[in-house]
Coordinates of C-alpha atoms and ligand atoms in Angstrom, one line a residue:
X12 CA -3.7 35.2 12.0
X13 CA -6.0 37.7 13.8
X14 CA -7.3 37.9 10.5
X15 CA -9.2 35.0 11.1
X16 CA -11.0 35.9 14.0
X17 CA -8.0 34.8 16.3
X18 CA -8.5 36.5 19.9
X19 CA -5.4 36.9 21.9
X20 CA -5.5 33.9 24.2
X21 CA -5.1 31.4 21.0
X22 CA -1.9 32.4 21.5
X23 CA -1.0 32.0 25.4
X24 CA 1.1 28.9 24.8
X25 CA -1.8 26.4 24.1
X26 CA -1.1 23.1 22.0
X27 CA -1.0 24.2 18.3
X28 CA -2.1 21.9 16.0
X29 CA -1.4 21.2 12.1
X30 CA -4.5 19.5 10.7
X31 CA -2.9 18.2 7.5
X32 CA -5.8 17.6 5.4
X33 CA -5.3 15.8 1.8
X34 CA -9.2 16.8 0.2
X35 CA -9.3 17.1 -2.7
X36 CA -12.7 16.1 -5.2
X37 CA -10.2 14.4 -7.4
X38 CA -9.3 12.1 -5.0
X39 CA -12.6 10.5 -4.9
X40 CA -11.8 8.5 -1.5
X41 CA -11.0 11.6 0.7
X42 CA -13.6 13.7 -0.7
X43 CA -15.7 13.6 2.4
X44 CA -12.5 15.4 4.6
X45 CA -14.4 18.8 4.6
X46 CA -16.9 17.4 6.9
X47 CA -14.3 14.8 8.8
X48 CA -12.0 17.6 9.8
X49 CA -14.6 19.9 11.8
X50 CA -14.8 16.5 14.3
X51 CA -11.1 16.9 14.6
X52 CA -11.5 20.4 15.1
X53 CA -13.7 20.3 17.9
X54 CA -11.2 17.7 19.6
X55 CA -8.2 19.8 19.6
X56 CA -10.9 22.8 20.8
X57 CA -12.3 20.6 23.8
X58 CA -8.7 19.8 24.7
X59 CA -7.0 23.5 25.3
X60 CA -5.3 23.2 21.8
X61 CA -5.6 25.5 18.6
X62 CA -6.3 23.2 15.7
X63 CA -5.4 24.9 12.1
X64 CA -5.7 23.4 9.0
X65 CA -3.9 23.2 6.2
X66 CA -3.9 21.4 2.4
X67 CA -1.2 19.5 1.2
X68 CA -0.9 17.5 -2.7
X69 CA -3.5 14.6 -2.3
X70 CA -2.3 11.8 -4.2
X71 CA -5.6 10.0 -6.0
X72 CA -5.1 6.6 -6.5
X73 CA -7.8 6.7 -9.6
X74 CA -6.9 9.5 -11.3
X75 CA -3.5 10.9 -11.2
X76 CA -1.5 9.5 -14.3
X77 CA 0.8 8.0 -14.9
X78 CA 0.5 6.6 -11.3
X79 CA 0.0 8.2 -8.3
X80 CA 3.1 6.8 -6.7
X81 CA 5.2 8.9 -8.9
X82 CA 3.7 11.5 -6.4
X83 CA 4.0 10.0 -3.0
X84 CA 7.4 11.3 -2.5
X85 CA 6.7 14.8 -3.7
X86 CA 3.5 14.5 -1.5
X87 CA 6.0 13.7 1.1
X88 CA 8.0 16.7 0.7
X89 CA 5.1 19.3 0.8
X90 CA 3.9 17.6 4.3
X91 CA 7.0 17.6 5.6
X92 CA 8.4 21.8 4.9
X93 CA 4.5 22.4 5.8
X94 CA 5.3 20.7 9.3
X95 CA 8.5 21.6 9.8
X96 CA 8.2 25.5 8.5
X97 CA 5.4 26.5 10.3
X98 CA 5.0 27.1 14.3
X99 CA 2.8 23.7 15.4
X100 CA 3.7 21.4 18.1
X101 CA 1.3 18.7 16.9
X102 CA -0.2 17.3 13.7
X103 CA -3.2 15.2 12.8
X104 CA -2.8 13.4 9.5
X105 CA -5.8 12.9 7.5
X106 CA -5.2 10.0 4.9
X107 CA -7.4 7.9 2.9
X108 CA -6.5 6.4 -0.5
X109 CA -3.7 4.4 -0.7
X110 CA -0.4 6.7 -1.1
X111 CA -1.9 9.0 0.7
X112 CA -1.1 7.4 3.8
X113 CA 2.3 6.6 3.4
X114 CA 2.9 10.1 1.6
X115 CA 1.5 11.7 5.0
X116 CA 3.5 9.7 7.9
X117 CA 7.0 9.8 5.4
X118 CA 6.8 13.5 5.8
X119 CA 6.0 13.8 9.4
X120 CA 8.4 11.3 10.4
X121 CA 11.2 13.5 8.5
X122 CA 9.8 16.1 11.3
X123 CA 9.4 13.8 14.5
X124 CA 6.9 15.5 16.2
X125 CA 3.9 14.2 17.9
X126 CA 1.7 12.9 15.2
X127 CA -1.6 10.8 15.5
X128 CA -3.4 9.5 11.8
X129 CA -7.2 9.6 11.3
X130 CA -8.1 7.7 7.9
X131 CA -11.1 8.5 6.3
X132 CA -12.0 5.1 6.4
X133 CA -13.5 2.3 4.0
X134 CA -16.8 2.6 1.5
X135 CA -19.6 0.4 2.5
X136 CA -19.9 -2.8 1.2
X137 CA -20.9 -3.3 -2.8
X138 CA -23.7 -5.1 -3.4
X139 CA -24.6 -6.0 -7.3
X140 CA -27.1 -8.9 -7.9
X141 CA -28.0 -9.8 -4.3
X142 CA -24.1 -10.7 -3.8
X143 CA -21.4 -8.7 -2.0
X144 CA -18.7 -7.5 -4.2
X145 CA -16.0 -5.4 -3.6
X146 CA -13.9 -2.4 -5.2
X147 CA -10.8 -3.4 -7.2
X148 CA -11.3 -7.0 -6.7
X149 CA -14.6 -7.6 -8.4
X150 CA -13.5 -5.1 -10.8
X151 CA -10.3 -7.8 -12.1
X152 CA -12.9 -10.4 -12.2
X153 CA -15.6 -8.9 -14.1
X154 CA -12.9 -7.0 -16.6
X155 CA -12.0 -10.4 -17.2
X156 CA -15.8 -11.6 -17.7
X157 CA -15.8 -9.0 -20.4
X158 CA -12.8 -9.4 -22.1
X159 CA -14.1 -13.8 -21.9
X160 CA -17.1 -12.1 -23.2
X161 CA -19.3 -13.8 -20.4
X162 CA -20.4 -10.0 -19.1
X163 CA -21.4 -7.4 -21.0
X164 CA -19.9 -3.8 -21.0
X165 CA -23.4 -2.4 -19.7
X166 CA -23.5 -4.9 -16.8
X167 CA -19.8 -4.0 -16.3
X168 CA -20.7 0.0 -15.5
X169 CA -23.8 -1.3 -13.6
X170 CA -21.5 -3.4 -11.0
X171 CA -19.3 -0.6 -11.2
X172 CA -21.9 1.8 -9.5
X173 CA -23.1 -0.7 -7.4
X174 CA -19.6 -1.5 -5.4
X175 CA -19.2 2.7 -5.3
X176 CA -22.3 3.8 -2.5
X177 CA -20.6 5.7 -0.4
X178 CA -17.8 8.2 0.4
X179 CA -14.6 6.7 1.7
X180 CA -12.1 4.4 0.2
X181 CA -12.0 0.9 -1.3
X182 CA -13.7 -1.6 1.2
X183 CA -11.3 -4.9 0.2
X184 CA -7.8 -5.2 1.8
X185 CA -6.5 -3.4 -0.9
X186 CA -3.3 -0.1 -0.5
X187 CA -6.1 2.3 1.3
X188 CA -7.1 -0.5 4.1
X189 CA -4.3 -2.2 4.1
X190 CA -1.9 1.3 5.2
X191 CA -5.0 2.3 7.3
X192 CA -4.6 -1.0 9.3
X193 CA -0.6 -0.4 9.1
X194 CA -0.4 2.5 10.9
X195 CA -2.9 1.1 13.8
X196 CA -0.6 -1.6 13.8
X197 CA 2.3 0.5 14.0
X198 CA 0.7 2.4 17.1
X199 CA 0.1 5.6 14.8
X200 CA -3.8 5.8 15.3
X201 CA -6.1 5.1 17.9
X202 CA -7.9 1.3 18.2
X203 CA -10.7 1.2 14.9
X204 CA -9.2 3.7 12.6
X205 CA -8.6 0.9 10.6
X206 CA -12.2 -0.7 9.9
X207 CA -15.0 1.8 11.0
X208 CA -16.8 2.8 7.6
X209 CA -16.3 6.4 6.2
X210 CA -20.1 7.4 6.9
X211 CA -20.5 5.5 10.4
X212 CA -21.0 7.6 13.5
X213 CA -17.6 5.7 15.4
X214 CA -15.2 7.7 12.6
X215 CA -16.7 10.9 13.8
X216 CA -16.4 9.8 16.9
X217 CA -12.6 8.7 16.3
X218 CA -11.5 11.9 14.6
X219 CA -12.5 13.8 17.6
X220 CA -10.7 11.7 19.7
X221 CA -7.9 11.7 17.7
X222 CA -8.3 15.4 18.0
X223 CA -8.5 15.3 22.1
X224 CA -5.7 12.7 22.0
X225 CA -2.7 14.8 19.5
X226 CA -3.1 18.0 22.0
X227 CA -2.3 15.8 24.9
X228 CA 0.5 13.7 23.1
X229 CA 1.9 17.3 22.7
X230 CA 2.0 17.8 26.5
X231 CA 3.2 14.3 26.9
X232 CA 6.1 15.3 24.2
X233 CA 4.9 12.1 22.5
X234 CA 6.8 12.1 19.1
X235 CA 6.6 9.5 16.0
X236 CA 10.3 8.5 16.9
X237 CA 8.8 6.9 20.2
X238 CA 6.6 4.5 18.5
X239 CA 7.9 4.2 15.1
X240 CA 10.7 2.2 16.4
X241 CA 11.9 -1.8 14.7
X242 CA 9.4 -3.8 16.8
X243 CA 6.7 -1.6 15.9
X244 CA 7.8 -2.3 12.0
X245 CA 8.2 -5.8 13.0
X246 CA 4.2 -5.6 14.3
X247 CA 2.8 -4.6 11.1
X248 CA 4.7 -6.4 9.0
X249 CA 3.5 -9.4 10.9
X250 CA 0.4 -7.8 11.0
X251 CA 0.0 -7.9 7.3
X252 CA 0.8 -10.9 6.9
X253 CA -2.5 -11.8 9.4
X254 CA -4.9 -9.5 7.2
X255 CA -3.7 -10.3 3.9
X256 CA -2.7 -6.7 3.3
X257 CA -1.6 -5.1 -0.2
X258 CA 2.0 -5.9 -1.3
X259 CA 3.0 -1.7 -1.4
X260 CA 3.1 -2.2 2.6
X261 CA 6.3 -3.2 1.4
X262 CA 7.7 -0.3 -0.3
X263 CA 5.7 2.1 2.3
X264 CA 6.8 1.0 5.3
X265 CA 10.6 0.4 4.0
X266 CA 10.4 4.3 2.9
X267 CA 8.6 5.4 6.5
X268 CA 11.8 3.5 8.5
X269 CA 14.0 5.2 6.3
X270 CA 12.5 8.6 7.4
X271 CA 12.6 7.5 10.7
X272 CA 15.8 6.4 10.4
X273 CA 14.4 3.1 12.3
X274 CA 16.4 -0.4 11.0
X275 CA 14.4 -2.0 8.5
X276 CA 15.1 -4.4 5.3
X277 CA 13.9 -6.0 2.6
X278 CA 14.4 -9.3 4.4
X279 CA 13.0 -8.1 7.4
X280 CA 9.5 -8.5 5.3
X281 CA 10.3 -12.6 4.7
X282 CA 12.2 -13.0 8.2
X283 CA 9.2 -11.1 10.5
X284 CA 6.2 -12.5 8.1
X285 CA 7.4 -16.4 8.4
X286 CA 4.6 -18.6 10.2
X287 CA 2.1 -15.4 10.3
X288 CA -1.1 -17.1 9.6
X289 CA -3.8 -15.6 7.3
X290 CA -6.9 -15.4 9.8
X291 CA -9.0 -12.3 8.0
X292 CA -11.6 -13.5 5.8
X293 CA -11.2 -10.5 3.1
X294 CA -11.3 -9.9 -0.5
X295 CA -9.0 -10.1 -2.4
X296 CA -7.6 -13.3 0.0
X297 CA -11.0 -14.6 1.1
X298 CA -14.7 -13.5 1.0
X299 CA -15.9 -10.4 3.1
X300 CA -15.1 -6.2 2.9
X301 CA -14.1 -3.8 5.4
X302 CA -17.6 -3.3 6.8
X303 CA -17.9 -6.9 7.6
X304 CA -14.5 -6.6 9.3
X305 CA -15.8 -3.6 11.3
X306 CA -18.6 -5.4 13.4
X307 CA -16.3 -8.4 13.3
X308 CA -14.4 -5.9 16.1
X309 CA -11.7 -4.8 13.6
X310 CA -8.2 -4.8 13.8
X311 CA -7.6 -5.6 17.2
X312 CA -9.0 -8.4 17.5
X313 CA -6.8 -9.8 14.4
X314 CA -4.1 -8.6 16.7
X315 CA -4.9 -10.0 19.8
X316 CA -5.5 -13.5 18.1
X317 CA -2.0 -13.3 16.6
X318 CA -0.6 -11.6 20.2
X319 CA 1.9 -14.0 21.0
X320 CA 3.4 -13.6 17.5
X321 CA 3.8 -9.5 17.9
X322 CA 5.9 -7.4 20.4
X323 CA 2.5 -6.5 23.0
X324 CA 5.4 -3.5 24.8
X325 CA 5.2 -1.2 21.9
X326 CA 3.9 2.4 22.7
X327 CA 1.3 4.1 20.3
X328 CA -0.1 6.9 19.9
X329 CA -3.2 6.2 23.4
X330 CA 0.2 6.5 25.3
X331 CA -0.4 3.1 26.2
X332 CA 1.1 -0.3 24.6
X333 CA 0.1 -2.5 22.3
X334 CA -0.8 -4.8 24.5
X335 CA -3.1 -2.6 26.5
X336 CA -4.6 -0.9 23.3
X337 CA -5.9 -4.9 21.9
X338 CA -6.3 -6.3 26.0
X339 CA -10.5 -6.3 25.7
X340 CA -11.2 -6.8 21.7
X341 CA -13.6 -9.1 21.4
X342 CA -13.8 -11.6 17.6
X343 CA -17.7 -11.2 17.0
X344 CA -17.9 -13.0 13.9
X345 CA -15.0 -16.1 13.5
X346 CA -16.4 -16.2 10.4
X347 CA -14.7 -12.9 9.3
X348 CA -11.9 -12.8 11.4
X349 CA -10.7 -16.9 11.6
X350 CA -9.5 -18.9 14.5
X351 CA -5.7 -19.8 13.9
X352 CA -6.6 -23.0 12.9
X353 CA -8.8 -22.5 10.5
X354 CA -6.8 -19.8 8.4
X355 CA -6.6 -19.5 4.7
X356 CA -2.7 -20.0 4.6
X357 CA -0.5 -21.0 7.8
X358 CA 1.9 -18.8 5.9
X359 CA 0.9 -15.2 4.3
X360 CA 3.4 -13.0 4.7
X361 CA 5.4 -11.7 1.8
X362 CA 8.2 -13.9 0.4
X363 CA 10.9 -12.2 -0.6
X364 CA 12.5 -14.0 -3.8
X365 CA 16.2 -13.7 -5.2
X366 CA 18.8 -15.3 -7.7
X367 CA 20.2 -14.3 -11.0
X368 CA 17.2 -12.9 -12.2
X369 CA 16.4 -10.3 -9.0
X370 CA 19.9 -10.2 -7.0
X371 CA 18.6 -7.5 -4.9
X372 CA 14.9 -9.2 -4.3
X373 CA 11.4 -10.1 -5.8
X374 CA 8.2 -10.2 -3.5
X375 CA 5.4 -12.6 -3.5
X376 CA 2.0 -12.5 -1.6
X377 CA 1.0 -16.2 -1.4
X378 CA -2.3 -15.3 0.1
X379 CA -3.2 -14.1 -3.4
X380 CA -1.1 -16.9 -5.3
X381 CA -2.4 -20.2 -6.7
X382 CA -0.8 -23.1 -4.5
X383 CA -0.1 -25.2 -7.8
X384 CA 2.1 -22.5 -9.2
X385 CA 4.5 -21.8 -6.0
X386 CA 7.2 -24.3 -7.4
X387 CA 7.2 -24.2 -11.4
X388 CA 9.3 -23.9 -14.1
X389 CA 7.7 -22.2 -16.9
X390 CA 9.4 -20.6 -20.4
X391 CA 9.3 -17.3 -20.8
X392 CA 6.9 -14.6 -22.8
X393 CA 8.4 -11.3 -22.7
X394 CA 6.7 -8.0 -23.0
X395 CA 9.6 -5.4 -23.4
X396 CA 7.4 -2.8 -21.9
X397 CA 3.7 -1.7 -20.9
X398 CA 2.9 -0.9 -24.9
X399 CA 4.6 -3.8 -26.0
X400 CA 2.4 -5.8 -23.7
X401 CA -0.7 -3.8 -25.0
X402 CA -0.2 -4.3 -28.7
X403 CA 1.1 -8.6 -28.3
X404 CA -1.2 -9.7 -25.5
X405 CA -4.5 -10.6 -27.5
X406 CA -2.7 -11.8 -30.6
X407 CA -4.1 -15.1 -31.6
X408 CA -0.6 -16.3 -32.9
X409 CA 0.6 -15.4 -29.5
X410 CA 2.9 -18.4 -28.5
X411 CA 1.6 -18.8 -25.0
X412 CA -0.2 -21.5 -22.7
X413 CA -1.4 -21.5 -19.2
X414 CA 2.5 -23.1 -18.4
X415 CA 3.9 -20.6 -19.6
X416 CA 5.6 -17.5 -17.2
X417 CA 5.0 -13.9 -18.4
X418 CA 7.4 -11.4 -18.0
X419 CA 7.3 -7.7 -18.2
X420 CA 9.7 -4.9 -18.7
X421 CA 10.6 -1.6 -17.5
X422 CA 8.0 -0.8 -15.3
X423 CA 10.1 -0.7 -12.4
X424 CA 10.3 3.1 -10.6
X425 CA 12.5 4.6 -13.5
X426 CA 11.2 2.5 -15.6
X427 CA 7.9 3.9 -16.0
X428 CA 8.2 6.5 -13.4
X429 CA 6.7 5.6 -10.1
X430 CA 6.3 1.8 -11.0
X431 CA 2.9 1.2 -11.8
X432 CA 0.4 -1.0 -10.6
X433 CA 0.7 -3.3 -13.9
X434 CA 2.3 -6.5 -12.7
X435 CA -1.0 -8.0 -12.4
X436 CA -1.1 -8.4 -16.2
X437 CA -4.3 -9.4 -17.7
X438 CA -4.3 -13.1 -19.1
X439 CA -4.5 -13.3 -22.8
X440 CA -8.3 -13.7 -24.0
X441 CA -7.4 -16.7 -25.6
X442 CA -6.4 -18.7 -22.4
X443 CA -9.4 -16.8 -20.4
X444 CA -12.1 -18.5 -23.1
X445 CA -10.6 -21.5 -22.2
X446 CA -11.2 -20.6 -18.4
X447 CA -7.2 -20.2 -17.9
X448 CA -7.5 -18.0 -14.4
X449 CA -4.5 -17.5 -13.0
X450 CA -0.8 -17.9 -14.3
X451 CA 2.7 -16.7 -13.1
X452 CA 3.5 -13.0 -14.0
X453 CA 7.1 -11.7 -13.6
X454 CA 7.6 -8.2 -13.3
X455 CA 9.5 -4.7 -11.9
X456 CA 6.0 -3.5 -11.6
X457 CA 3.9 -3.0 -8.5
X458 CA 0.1 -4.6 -8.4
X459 CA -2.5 -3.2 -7.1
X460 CA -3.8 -4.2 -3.4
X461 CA -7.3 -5.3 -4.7
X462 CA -5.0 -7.9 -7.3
X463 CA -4.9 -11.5 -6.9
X464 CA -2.9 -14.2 -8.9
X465 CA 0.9 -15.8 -9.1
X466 CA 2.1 -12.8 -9.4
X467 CA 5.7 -11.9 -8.4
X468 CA 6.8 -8.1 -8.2
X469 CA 9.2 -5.4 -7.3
X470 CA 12.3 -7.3 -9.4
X471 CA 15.3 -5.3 -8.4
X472 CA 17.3 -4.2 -9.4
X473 CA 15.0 -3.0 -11.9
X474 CA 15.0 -3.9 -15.9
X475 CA 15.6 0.4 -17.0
X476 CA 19.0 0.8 -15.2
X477 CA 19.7 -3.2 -17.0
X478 CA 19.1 -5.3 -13.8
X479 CA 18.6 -8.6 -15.4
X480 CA 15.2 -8.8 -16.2
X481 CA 16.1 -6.7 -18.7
X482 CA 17.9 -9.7 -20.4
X483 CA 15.3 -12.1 -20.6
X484 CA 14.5 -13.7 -23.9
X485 CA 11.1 -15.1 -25.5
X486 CA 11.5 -18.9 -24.8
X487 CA 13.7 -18.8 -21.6
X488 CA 13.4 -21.0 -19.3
X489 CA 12.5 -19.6 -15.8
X490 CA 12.4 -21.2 -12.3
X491 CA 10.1 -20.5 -9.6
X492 CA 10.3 -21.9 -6.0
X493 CA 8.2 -20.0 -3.1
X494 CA 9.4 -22.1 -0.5
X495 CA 13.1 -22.4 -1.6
X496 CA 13.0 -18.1 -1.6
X497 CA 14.5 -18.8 -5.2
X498 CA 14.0 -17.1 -8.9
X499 CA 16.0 -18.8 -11.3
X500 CA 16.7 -17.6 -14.7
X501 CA 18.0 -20.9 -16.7
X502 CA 20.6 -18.9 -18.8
X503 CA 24.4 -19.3 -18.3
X504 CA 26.1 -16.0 -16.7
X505 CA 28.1 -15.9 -20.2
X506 CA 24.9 -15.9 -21.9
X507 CA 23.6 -12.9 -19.8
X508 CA 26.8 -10.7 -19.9
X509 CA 26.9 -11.1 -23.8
X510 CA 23.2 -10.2 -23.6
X511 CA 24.2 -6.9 -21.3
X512 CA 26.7 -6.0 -24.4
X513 CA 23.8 -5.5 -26.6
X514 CA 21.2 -4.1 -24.5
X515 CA 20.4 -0.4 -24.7
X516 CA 18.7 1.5 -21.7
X517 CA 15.2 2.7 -22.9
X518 CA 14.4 6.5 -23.4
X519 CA 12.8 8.5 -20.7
X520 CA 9.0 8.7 -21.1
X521 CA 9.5 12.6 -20.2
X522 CA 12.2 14.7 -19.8
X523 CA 11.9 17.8 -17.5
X524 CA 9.6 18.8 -14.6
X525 CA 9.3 16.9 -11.4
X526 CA 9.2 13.6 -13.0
X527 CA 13.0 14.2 -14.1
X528 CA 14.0 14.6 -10.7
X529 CA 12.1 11.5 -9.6
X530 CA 13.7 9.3 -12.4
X531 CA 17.4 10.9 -11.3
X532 CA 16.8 10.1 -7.3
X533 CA 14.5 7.5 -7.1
X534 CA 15.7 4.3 -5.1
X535 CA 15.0 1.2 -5.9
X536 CA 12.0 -1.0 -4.8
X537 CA 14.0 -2.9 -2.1
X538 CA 14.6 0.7 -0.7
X539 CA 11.4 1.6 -0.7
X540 CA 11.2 3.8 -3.7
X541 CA 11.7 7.5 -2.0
X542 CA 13.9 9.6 -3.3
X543 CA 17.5 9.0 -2.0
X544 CA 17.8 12.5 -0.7
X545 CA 14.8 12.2 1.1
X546 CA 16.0 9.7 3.5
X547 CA 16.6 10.4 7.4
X548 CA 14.6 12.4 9.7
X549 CA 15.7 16.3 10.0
X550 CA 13.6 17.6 12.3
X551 CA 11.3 20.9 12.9
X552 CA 12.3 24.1 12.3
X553 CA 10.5 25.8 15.0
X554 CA 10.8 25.5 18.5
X555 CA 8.4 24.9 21.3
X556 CA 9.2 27.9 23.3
X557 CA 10.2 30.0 20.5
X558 CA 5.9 29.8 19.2
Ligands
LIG619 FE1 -8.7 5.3 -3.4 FE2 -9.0 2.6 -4.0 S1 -9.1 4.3 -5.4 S2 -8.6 3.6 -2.1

């Protein structure tokens, strides 16, 4: 390392520190990292530590095929034999679009060391037409526009630009803000990592804090396993259901605790989210973006408004609680971040669903549902997969009406490897003309956090490894009911197992390569989706005192 210009007192015994740093210019959200990390840098300098960086697989939400959750668990593995292989006593984590996150604090909580996140931190606000729009969000609304042919394809790629002016990830509550505001909520990054905008002075200022803060936390023998603990899970899931946040918190935060090896379940999500009420005003839920949330006074506020709901003793990553960390936030703008009694549902957490048609779980966000739709019985139009849906969906002798409930197929995490964000199907054009908005969509699929609509996902067991979606019919009859937690498929159990006799699994997509592995190991949704050997924390290789 004297090959870099290293003098002999960077290694005395000083703090090192593992900048983990996921750059990369195809990964269009964390593109501005190069200049983001020298602020760390200079923290972990101005603190007696020896900060030294080093890349690991950035997972791109907009460009990695076929989804970039396929790679969240091999992202996972590099970050965690780069932590654990290598002699640092500290690591920043530097996330941004959405599996990033989760990809970064899975690997480090495999390591449990002292750990602090910096996210890169939301785009500004979109503006197209003198009205705000934001990314993800407006995009679903105006795709629809165009295929109801009340936008044109021009105007389409002008909005498009307009909602994409600066670096730093999608500004709704979509994956990227949603997992930024979960791990401030889980006590993983200091107070504002959540909201402050990518270019804004306060996320330079944050990163080298963050910087000053992990070379203390190493003194302190701070470790993830001291604040990643099942009332800090409880927090955010709570938490989520307060902001609205993007249903993959689900599958994220399941495969964190099972890194951690902290106690968490699927139900956890329905029994810790009950009676959260929806108090931040934010696409795709309500009306404003990330920036507005910023000088609304960001997540703490939403936290301290909620406080008696949330467990205040939890530690984080300031080496104080919860409850200190959110003691002076201050709600600027009620507007943005709602009084309890004025929320936009008394109830938004995720609802976990089950009968014969998901044994082992469905979610719902009813933030994002129609009320109308929460309790209905609709018959069934089945897509058998993601090409099937393709080829059938705009068929004008489609059999299909706003009443009915569309179901798709093997898109689950073997299913179409890494289970991609399709659940939030596209209405037929024929129903959109007609101004048909929202119906409910049944699937194994994930949606995306920007998504919006009746939409109910994560069906385990999954429809590839013939869980019984797989078994649905055209013309079924299928029962939804929110409040009752129940998903009914109206089909006698002798029906289904003579169905099971007939069903054959469907062929790989690819055989060979990483994706093999991933379609041998994977878990399924209502165990977060990492691989199974992945689970449990195994520590670092590399003593302290051995350095
Ligand atoms: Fe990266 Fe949306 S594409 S956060």
């Amino acid at each position: 390392m004297k090959n870099n210009g290293l003098p002999d007192d960077a290694f005395d015994g000083r703090p090192i520190i593992g900048i983990c740093n996921t750059f990369s210019e195809l990964t269009p959200c964390n593109a501005h990292f190069r200049g983001l990390i020298e602020h760390i840098k200079a923290g972990v300098l101005e603190a007696g530590g020896l900060p030294l960086e080093f890349p690991v697989f950035s997972c791109g939400e907009s460009n990695l095929r076929p989804t970039a959750m396929l790679f969240r668990n091999l992202a996972s593995m590099d970050v965690e034999e780069s932590i654990r292989g290598n002699p640092i006593d500290g690591v920043v984590l530097m996330a941004g679009c959405d599996k990033t996150t989760p990809s970064l604090v899975m690997g480090a909580a495999s390591c449990d060391m002292p750990s602090i996140v910096v996210s890169g931190g939301p785009m500004l606000n979109g503006r197209f037409k003198g009205r705000q729009i934001g990314s993800g969000t407006d995009v679903w609304k105006f795709s629809e526009d165009v295929r109801a042919g009340v936008m044109s394809e021009q105007e389409f790629s002008e909005a498009e630009s307009a909602m994409s002016r600066s670096p730093g990830h999608c500004m709704t509550m979509g994956t990227a803000s949603t997992m930024a505001s979960m791990v401030e909520a889980l006590g993983l990054a200091l107070p504002g990592n959540a909201t402050y905008p990518a270019v804004d002075a306060h996320r330079a200022r944050l990163a080298r804090l963050s910087g000053r803060r992990i070379v203390e936390m190493v003194k302190e023998d701070l470790r993830l396993s001291a604040i990643l603990t099942r009332e800090a899970f409880a927090n955010a899931i709570r938490v989520n259901g307060a902001i609205g946040g993007s249903t993959n918190a689900v599958v994220h935060l399941l495969a964190i605790a099972g890194r951690i090896g902290a106690q968490l379940s699927l139900d956890d999500w329905d029994k810790f989210g009950q009676n959260i009420p929806t108090i931040l005003n934010l696409m795709p839920s309500g009306k404003y973006l990330m920036e507005d949330f910023c000088y609304a006074g960001g997540l703490p506020v939403v936290m301290k408004e909620i406080a008696d709901l949330i467990d205040l003793d939890c530690m984080t990553v300031t080496g104080k609680t919860v409850g200190e960390n959110i003691a002076s936030a201050v709600n600027y703008n009620s507007d943005v971040i709602l009084p309890r009694e004025k929320a936009l549902t008394d109830n938004g957490g995720i609802v976990v669903v089950r009968g014969n048609l998901a044994p082992d779980g469905a979610i719902i966000k009813p933030s994002a549902a129609t009320k109308s739709l929460m309790k209905h019985r609709g018959r069934a139009v089945v897509f058998e997969d993601i090409d099937h849906y393709k080829q059938r969906i705009d068929d004008p002798d489609l059999d299909i009406d706003e009443t009915c409930i569309m179901v798709l197929k093997n898109c689950g995490p073997k299913g179409y490897p890494g289970m991609a964000e399709v659940g939030n199907m596209a209405l037929p054009q024929k129903l959109l003309r007609n101004g048909v908005r929202d119906m409910i969509r049944l699937s194994d699929a994930r949606m995306s956090g920007t998504a919006y609509g009746t939409v109910v996902l994560h069906a385990a067991p999954e429809a590839a490894i013939g869980g019984p979606l797989a078994l649905v019919r055209d013309g079924d009859w299928i029962e939804l009911d929110v409040e009752a937690r129940k998903l009914h498929l109206d089909v006698s159990d002798a029906e289904l197992q003579l169905r099971l006799k007939d069903w054959n699994a469907p062929q790989p997509a690819m055989q060979g390569g990483y994706q093999s592995l991933y379609v041998e190991r994977v878990m399924q949704a209502n165990h977060g989706a990492d691989l199974d050997f992945l689970v449990g924390c195994r520590g670092h290789a590399i003593p302290r005192e051995s350095h």
